[in-house]
PDB file of C-alpha atoms and ligand atoms in Angstrom:
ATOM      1  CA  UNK R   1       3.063 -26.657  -2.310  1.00 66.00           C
ATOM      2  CA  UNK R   2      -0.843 -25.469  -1.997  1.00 81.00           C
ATOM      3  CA  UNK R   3      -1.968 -22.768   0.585  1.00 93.00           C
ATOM      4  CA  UNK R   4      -4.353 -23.909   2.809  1.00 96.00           C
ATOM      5  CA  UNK R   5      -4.911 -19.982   3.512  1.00 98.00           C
ATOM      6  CA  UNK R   6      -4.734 -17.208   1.038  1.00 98.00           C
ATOM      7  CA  UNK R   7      -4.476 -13.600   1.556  1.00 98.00           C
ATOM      8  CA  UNK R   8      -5.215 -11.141  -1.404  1.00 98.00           C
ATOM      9  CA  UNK R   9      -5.292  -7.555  -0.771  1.00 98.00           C
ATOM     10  CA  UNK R  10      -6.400  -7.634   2.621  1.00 98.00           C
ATOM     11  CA  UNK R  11      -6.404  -3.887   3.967  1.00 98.00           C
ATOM     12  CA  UNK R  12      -7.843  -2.855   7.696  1.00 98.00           C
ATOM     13  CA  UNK R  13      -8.349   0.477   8.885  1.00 97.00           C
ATOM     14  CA  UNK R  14      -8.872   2.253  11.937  1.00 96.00           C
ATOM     15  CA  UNK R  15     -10.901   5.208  11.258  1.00 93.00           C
ATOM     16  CA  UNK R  16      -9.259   6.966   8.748  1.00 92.00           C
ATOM     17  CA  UNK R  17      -5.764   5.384   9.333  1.00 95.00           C
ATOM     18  CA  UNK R  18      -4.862   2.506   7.117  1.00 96.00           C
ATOM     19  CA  UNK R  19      -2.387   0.280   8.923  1.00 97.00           C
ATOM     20  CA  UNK R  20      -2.577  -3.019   6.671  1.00 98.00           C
ATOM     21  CA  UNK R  21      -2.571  -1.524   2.994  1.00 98.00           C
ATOM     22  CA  UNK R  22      -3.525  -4.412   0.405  1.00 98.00           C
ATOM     23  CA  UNK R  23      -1.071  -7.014   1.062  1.00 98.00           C
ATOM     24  CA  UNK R  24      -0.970 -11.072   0.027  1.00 98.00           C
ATOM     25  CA  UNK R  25       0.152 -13.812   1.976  1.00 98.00           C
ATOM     26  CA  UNK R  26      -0.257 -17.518   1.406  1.00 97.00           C
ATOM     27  CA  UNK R  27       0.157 -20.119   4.016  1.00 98.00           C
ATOM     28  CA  UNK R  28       1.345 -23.612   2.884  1.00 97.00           C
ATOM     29  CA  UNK R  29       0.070 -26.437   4.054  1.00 96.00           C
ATOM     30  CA  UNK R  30       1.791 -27.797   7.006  1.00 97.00           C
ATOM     31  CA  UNK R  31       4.367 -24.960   7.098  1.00 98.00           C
ATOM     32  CA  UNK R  32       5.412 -22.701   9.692  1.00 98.00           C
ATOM     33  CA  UNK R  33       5.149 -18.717   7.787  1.00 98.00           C
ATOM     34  CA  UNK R  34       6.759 -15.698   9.871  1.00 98.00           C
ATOM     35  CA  UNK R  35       5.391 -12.090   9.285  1.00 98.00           C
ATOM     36  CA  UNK R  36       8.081  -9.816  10.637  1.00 97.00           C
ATOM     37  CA  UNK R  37       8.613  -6.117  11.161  1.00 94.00           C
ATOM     38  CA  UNK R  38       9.203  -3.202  13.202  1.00 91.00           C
ATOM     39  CA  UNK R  39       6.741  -1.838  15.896  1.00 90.00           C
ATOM     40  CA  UNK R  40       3.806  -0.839  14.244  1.00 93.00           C
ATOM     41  CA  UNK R  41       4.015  -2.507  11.157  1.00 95.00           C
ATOM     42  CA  UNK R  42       0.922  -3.689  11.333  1.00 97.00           C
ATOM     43  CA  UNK R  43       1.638  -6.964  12.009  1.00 96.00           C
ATOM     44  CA  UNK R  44      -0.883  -7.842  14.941  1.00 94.00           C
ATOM     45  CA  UNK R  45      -3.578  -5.962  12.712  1.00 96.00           C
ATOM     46  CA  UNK R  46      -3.313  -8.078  10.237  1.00 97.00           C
ATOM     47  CA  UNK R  47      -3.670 -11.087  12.348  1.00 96.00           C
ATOM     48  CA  UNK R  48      -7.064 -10.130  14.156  1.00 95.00           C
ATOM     49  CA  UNK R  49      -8.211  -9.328  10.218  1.00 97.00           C
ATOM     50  CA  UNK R  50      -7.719 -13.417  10.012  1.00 98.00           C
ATOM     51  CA  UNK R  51      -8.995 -13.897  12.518  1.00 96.00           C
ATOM     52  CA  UNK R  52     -12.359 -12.178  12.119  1.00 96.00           C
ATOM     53  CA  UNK R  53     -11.633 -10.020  15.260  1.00 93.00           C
ATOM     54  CA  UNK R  54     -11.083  -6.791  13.579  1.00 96.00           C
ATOM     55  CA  UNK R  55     -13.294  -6.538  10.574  1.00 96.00           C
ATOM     56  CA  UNK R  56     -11.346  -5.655   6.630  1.00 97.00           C
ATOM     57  CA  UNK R  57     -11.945  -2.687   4.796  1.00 97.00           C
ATOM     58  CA  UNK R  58     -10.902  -4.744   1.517  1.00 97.00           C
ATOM     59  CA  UNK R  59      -9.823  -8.018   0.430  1.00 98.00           C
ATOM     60  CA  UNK R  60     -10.105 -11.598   1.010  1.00 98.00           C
ATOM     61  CA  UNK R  61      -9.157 -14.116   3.009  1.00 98.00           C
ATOM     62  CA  UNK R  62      -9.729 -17.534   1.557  1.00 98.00           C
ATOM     63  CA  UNK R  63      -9.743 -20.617   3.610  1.00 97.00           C
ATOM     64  CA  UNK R  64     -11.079 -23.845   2.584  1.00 90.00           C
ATOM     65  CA  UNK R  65     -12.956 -22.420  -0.127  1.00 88.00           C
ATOM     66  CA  UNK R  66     -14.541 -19.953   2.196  1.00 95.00           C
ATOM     67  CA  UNK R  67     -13.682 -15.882   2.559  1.00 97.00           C
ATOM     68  CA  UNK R  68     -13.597 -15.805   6.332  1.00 98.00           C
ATOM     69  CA  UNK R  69     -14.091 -12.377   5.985  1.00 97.00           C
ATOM     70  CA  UNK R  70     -17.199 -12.604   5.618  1.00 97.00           C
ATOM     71  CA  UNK R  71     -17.334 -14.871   9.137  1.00 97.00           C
ATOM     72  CA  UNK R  72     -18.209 -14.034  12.822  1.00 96.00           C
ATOM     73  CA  UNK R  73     -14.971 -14.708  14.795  1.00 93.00           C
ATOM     74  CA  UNK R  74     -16.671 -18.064  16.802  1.00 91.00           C
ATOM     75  CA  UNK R  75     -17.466 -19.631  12.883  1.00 94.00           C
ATOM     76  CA  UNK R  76     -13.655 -19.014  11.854  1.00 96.00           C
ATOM     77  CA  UNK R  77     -12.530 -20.667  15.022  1.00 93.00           C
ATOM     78  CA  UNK R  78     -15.395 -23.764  13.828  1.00 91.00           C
ATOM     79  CA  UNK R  79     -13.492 -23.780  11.143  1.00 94.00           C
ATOM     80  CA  UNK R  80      -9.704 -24.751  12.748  1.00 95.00           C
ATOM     81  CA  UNK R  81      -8.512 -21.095  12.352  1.00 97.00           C
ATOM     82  CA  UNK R  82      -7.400 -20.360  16.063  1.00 95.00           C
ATOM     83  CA  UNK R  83      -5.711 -17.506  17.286  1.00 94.00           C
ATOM     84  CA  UNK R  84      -2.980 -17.519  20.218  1.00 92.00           C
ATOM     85  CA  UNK R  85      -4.344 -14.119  22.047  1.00 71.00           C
ATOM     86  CA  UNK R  86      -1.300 -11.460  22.574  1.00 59.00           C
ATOM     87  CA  UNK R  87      -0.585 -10.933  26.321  1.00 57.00           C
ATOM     88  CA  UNK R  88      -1.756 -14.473  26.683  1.00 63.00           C
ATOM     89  CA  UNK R  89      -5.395 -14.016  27.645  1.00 76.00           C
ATOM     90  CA  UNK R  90      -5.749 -16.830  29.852  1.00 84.00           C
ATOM     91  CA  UNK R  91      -8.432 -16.772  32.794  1.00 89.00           C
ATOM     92  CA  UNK R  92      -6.025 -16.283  36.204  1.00 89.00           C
ATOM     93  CA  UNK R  93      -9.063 -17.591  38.557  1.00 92.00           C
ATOM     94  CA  UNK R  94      -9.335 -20.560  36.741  1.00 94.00           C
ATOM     95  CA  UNK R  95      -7.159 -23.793  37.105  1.00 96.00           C
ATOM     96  CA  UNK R  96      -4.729 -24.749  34.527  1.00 96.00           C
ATOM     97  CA  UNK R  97      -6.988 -28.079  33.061  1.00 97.00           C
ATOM     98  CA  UNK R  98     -10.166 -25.648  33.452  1.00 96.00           C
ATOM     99  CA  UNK R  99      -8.174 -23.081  31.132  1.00 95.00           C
ATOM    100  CA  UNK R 100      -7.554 -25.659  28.728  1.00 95.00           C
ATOM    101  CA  UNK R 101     -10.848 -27.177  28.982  1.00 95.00           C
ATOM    102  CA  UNK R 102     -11.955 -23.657  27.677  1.00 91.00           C
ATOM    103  CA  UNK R 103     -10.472 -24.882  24.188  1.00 90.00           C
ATOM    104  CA  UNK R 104     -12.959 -27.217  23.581  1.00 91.00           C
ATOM    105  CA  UNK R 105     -16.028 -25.535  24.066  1.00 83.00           C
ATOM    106  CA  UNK R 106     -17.055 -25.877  19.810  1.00 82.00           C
ATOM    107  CA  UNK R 107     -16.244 -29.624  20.107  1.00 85.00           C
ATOM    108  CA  UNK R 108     -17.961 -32.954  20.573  1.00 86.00           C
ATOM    109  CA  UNK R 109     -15.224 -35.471  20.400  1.00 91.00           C
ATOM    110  CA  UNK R 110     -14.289 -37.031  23.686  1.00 89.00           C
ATOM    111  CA  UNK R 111     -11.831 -39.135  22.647  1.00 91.00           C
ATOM    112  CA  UNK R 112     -10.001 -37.055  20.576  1.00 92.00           C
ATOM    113  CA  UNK R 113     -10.813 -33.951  23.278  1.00 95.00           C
ATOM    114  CA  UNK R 114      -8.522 -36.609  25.677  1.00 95.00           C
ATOM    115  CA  UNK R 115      -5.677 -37.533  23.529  1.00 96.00           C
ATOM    116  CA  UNK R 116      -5.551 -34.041  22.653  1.00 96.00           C
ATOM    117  CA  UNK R 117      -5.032 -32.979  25.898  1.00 97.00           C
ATOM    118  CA  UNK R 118      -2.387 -36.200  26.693  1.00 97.00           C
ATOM    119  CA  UNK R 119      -0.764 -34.518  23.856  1.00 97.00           C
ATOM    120  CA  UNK R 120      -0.652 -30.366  25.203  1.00 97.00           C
ATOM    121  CA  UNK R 121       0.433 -32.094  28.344  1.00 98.00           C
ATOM    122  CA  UNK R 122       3.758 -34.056  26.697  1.00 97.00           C
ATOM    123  CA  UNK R 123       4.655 -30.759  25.195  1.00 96.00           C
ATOM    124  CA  UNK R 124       4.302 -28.731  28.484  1.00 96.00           C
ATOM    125  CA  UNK R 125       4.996 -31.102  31.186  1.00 97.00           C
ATOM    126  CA  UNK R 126       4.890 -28.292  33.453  1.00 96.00           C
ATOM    127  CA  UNK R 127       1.257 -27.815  32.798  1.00 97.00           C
ATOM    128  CA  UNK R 128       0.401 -31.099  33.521  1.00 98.00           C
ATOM    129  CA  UNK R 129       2.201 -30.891  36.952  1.00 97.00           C
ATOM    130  CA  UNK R 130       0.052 -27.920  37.672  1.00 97.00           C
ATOM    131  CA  UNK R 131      -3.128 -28.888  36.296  1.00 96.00           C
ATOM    132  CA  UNK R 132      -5.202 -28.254  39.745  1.00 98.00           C
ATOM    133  CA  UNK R 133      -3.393 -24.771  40.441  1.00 97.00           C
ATOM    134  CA  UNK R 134      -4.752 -21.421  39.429  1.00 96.00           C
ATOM    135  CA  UNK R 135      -3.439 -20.275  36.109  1.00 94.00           C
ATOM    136  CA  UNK R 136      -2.767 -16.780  37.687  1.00 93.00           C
ATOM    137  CA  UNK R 137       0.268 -18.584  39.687  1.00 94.00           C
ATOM    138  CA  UNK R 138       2.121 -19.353  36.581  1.00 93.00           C
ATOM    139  CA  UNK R 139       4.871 -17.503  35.471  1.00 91.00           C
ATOM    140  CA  UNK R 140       5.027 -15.471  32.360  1.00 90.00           C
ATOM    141  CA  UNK R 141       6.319 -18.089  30.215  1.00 91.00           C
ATOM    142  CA  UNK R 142       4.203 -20.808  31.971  1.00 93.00           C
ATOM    143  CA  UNK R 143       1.105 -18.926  30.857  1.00 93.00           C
ATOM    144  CA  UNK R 144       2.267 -18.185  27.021  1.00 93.00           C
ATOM    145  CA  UNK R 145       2.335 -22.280  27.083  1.00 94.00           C
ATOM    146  CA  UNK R 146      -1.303 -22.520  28.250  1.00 95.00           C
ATOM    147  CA  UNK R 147      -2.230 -20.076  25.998  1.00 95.00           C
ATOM    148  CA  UNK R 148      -0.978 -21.938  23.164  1.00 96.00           C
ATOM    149  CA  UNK R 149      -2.064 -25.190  24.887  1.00 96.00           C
ATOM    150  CA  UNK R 150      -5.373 -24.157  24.779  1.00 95.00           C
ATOM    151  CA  UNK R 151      -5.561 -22.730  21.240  1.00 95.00           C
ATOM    152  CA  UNK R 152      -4.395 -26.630  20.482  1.00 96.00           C
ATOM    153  CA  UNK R 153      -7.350 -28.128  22.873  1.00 96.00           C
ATOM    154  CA  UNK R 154      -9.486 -26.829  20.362  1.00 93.00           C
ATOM    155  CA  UNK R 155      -8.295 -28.358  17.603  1.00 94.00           C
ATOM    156  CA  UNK R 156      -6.566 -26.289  15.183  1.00 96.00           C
ATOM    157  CA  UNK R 157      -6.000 -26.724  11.629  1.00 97.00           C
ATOM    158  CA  UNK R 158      -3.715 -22.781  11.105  1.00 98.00           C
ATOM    159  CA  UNK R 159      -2.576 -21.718  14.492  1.00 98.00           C
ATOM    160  CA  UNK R 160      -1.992 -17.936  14.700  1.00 97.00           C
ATOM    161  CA  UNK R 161       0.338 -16.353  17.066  1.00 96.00           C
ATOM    162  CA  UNK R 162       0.676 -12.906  18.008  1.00 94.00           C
ATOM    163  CA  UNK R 163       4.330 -12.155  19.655  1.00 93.00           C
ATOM    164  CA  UNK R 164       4.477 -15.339  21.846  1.00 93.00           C
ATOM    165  CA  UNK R 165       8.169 -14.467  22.715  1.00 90.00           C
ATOM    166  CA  UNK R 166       6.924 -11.065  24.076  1.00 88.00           C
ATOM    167  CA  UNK R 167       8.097 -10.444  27.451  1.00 86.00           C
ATOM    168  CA  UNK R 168       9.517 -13.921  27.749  1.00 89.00           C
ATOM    169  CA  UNK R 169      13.063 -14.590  29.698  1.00 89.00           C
ATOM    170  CA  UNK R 170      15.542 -15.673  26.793  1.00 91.00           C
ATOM    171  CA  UNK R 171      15.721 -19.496  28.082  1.00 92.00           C
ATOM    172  CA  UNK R 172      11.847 -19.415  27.920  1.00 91.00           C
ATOM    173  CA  UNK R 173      11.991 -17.588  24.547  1.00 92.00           C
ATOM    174  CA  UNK R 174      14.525 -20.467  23.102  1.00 93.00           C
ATOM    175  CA  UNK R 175      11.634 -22.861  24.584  1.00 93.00           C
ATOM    176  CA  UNK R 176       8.902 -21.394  23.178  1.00 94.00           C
ATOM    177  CA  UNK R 177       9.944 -21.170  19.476  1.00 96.00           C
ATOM    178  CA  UNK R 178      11.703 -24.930  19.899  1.00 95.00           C
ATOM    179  CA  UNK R 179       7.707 -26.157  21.087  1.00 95.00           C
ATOM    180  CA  UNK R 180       6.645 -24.385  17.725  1.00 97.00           C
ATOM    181  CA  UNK R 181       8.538 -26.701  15.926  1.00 97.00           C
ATOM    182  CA  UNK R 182       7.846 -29.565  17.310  1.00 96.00           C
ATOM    183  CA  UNK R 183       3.935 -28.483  17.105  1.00 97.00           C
ATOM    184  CA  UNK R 184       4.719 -27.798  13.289  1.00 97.00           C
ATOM    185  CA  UNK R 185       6.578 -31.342  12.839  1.00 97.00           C
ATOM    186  CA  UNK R 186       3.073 -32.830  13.512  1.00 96.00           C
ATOM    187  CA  UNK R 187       1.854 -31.202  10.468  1.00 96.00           C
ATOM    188  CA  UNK R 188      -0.252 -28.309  11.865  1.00 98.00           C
ATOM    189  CA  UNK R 189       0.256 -24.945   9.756  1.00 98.00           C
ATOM    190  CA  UNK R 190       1.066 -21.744  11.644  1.00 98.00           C
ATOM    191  CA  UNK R 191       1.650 -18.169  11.205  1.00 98.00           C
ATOM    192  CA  UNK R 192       3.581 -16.667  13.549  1.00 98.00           C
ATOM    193  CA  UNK R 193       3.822 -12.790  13.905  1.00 96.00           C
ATOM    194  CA  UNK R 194       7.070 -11.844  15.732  1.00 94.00           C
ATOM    195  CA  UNK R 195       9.327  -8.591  16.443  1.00 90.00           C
ATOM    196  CA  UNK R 196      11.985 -11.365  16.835  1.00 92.00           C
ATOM    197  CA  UNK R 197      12.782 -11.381  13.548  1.00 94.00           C
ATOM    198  CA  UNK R 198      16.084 -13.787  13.716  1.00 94.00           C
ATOM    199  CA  UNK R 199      13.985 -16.451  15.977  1.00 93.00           C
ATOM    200  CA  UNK R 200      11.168 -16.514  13.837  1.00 96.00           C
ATOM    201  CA  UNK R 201      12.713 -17.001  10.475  1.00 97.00           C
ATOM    202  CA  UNK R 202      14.653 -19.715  12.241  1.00 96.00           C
ATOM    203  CA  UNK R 203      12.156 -22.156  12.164  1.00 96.00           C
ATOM    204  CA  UNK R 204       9.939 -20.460   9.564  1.00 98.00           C
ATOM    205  CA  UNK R 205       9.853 -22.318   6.291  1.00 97.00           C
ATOM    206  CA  UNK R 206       8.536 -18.378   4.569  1.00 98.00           C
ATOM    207  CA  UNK R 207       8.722 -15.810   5.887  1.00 98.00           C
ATOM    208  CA  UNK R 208       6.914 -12.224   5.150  1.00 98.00           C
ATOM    209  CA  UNK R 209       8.077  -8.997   6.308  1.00 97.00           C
ATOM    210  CA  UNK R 210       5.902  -5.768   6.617  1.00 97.00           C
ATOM    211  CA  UNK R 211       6.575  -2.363   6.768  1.00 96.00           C
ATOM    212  CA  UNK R 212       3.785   0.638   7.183  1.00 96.00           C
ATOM    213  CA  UNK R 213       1.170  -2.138   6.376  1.00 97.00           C
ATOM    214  CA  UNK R 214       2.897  -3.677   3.204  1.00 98.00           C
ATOM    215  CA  UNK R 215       4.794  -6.493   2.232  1.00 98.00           C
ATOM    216  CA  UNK R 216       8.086  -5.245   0.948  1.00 97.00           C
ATOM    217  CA  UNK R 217       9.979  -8.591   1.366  1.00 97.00           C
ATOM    218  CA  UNK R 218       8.831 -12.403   1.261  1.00 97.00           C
ATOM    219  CA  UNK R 219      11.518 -15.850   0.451  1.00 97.00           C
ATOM    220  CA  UNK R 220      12.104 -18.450   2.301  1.00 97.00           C
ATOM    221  CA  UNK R 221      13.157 -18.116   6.385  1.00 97.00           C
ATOM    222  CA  UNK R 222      16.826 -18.725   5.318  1.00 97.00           C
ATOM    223  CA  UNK R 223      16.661 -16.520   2.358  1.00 97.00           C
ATOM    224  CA  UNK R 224      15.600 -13.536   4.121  1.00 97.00           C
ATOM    225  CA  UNK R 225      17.713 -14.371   7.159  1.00 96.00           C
ATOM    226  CA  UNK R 226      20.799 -14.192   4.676  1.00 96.00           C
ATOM    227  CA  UNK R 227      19.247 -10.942   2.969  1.00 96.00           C
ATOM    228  CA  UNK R 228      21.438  -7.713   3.139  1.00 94.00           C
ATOM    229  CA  UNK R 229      18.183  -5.681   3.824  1.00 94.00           C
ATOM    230  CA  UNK R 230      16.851  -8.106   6.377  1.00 94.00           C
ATOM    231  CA  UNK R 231      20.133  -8.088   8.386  1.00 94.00           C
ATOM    232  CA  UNK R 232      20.394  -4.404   8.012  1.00 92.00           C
ATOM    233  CA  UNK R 233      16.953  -3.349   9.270  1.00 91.00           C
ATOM    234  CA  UNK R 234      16.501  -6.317  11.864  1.00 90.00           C
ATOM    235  CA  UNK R 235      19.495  -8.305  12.582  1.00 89.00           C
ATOM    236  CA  UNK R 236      21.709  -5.213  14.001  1.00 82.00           C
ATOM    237  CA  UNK R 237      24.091  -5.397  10.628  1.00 66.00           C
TER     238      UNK R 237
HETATM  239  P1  ATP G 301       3.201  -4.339  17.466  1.00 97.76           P
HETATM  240  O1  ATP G 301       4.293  -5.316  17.462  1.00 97.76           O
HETATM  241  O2  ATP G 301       3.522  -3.087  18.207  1.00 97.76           O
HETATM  242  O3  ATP G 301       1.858  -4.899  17.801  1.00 97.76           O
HETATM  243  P2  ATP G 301       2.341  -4.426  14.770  1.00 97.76           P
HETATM  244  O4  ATP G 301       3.218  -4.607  13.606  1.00 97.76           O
HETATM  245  O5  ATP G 301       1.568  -5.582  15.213  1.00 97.76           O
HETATM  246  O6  ATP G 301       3.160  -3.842  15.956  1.00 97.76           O
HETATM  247  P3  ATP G 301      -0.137  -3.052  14.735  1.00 97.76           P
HETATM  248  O7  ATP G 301      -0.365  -3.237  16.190  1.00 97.76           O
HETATM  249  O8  ATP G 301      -0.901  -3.888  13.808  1.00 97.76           O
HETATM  250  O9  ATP G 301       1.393  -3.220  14.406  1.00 97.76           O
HETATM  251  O10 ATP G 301      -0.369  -1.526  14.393  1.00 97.76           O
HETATM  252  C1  ATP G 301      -0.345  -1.006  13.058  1.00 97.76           C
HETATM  253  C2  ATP G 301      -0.688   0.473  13.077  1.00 97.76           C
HETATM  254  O11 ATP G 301      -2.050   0.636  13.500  1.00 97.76           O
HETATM  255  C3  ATP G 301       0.140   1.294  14.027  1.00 97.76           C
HETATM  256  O12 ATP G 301       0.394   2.535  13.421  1.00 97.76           O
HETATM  257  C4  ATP G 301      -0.726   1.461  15.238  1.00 97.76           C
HETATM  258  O13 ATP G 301      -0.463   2.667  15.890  1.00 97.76           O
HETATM  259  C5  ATP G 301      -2.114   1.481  14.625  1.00 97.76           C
HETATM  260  N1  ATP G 301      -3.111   0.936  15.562  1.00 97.76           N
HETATM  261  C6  ATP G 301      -3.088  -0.254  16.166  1.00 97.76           C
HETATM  262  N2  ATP G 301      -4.173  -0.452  16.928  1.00 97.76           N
HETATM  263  C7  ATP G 301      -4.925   0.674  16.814  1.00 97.76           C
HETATM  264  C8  ATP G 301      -6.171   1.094  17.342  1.00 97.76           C
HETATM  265  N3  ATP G 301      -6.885   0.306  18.164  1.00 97.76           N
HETATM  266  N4  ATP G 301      -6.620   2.312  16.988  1.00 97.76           N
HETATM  267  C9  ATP G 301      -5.917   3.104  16.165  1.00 97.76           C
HETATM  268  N5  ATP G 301      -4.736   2.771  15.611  1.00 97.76           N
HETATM  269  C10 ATP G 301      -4.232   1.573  15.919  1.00 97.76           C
END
């Protein structure tokens, strides 16, 4: 297996608080990795450090042959790193196509712009039936799906997700991480940060799980489902 996206010793700080301390992760190629943990873990942090959106104190993040830490947040997203926004993000005056169309913006390929977008609209049918309505009148769930829809529009190559079951009705939860999958069956890598720990290891094929900023676990998503520790701490014994 190679990693198309290698984490060594990333730390981030705010101020003088430390809340990712030095950890590794490495993303295989056309894999879906979970990072896990409690509240505060330092989960999200991480993410935005990936991102570009929060800036690292130390470490690398290697991509491609490139350290995108050294990269504005617009040049990682050139790049097919694309980040699924936390509490969805999407523009609530806009329509549901014009949200999507947002996801484009950094590309120049019609065709594939419209067979992408067939695509988003085969996985969420529902969007395409409310393609001329304003995003604001979609439901909770309905909007994690643009979200995600339009992270795809713009062509990702790792798609990172912050908490997309947050908030989320458990039918809508269930539909959510069964999309994920079938996004992942079309090769695309992700890395998908979740408090649901038993969901996300699920379909994870690793899984990584942080406490206080550090990696104190990683295996496989069935490993650490069946581990003593992970059932203990996040699977309610
Ligand atoms: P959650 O699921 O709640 O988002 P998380 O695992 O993603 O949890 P982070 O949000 O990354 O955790 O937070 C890690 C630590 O950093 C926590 O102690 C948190 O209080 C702290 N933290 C997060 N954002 C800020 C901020 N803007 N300023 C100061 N401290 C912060």
């Amino acid at each position: 297996m190679s990693a198309i996206l290698q984490v060594t010793d990333l730390s981030v700080a705010y101020g003088q608080i430390e809340a990712v301390k030095g950890i590794d992760l490495a993303l295989n190629e056309g894999e879906i990795t979970a990072l896990v943990g409690a509240n505060g873990a330092g989960k999200s942090t991480a993410l935005l450090a990936i991102s570009g959106l929060l800036k690292a104190t130390r470490g690398q993040v290697l991509f491609d042959g490139t350290d995108l830490t050294t990269l504005a947040p617009h040049q990682i997203v050139g790049r097919g790193v694309v980040q699924v926004a936390e509490g969805r993000a999407i523009l609530t005056t806009l329509t549901v196509s014009e949200n999507l169309a947002l996801g484009t913006y950094a590309r120049k390929d019609k065709s594939g712009i419209t067979s992408d977008l067939d695509w988003v609209y085969t996985l969420f049918p529902v969007l395409k039936n409310r393609r001329d309505g304003l995003a604001g009148n979609l439901s909770g769930g309905e909007q994690q799906m643009l979200a995600i829809g339009r992270a795809l529009m713009a062509k990702p190559r790792v798609l990172l997700l912050d908490e997309p079951s947050m908030g989320l009705a458990p039918l809508m939860v269930q539909e959510i991480f069964r999309i994920l999958k079938e996004i992942n069956k079309t090769g695309l890598t992700i890395l998908l940060v979740e408090q649901n720990v038993r969901q996300a290891l699920r379909i994870a094929q690793r899984g990584y799980v942080l406490e206080t900023g550090k990696v104190v676990l990683t295996g496989s998503g069935q490993d650490l489902l069946d581990d003593p520790k992970v059932v203990e701490a996040y699977l309610g014994g």
